C-alpha cells in the first residue's frame, strides 16, 4: 500500500498509525516531526505530476482543504481518492476510522481511543463564553457556520458569535468584529500566525486567547490532548 496525503491532519494520523505506507505529503504536513516522505506542494496547489510519479494506491484528501479540480485530475489519471468531510468532533472520529482502515490499519490505534475518551468524558462547561475566532487578517476572516473548530470550541464552553452566519468563513470588516462585543477573541497560530504582537492590539479591552492552531483545527493524534490544553488556554484568557 502506497498513500499520498494532501491533508496535514491525516498525514499525522496515517504516519503514526500505519508506519511505512505514506509515500508523499504536502509541504504543510509538519507532524510527525521526523516525517521523511516526498513533498508534493501545498494543499491548495499540489503538484499532480509529482503525486502520479509516486504511484500511490490511494490519495487521502478533504473537501475543505483541497480543491475539487485537483482531485478530479487524480481520479482521471486512475488514482483512487478518498475525500473526508469533517464538520464536528464526532465526524472527525468517524472519518479517521475510515481513512485508517483504507490505509491498511490492523485495528484501531490506541491514540484514537484515548482521544475519543478525552472528549466523551469531559464534563459540561460550568459557564459559557461568546467569542469571535479570526483565522486570517488582511482581510479579516473568521469562523462562521458548520466548522470543526467551531464545534471544538462549543464543546469547551465557547460559543462562536458567527456560528449562524450563512458563510463558513466570512470576511468581515474589523469594525463589525469589534461591534459584536464578544467576551473573548480566540487567536490560533494557523492558518494565520497570530501572536501576542499581531492580533490582540486590534481588539482593545477584549480578552484574547492565543491558542495552538493544531489543537483547534487538526483532527488526528492532537485530539487526545486538545480538550485539556485548549480548555486551559481559554479559561486563562477570561479569568
Coordinates of N, CA and C in Angstrom, one line a residue, residues 2 8 21 41-42 79 86 96 99 111 118 130 134 189 207-208 220 222 239:
X2 N 0.6 2.2 -1.0 CA 1.3 3.4 -1.0 C 0.2 4.5 -1.0
X8 N -2.7 17.8 6.3 CA -1.8 17.7 7.4 C -2.3 16.8 8.5
X21 N 3.4 3.4 5.1 CA 2.6 3.5 3.9 C 2.6 4.8 3.2
X41 N 4.0 19.7 -2.8 CA 3.4 21.0 -2.9 C 2.4 21.3 -1.8
X42 N 1.6 22.3 -2.0 CA 0.6 22.7 -1.0 C -0.7 22.0 -1.0
X79 N -6.3 7.3 -10.2 CA -5.9 7.2 -8.8 C -7.2 7.2 -7.9
X86 N -15.2 16.8 7.5 CA -15.1 16.8 9.0 C -15.7 18.2 9.4
X96 N -11.7 9.5 10.6 CA -10.4 8.9 10.9 C -10.4 7.4 10.9
X99 N -10.4 6.5 7.2 CA -9.1 6.7 6.5 C -8.1 5.6 6.9
X111 N -4.2 5.8 20.3 CA -4.4 7.3 20.4 C -5.8 7.7 20.0
X118 N -11.2 11.2 25.8 CA -11.0 12.5 26.3 C -12.1 13.5 26.0
X130 N -18.9 33.9 24.9 CA -19.1 34.1 23.4 C -17.7 34.6 22.9
X134 N -10.9 34.8 14.6 CA -10.3 35.1 13.4 C -9.3 34.0 12.9
X189 N -2.6 30.1 15.9 CA -1.4 30.4 15.2 C -1.3 29.8 13.8
X207 N -10.5 40.3 26.2 CA -9.5 39.3 26.4 C -9.3 38.5 25.1
X208 N -8.0 38.1 24.9 CA -7.6 37.3 23.7 C -6.9 36.0 24.2
X220 N -6.6 14.5 14.4 CA -5.6 13.5 14.4 C -5.1 13.2 15.8
X222 N -3.5 14.9 17.9 CA -3.7 16.0 18.8 C -5.0 16.1 19.5
X239 N -10.1 34.6 32.9 CA -10.1 34.5 34.4 C -9.6 35.9 35.0

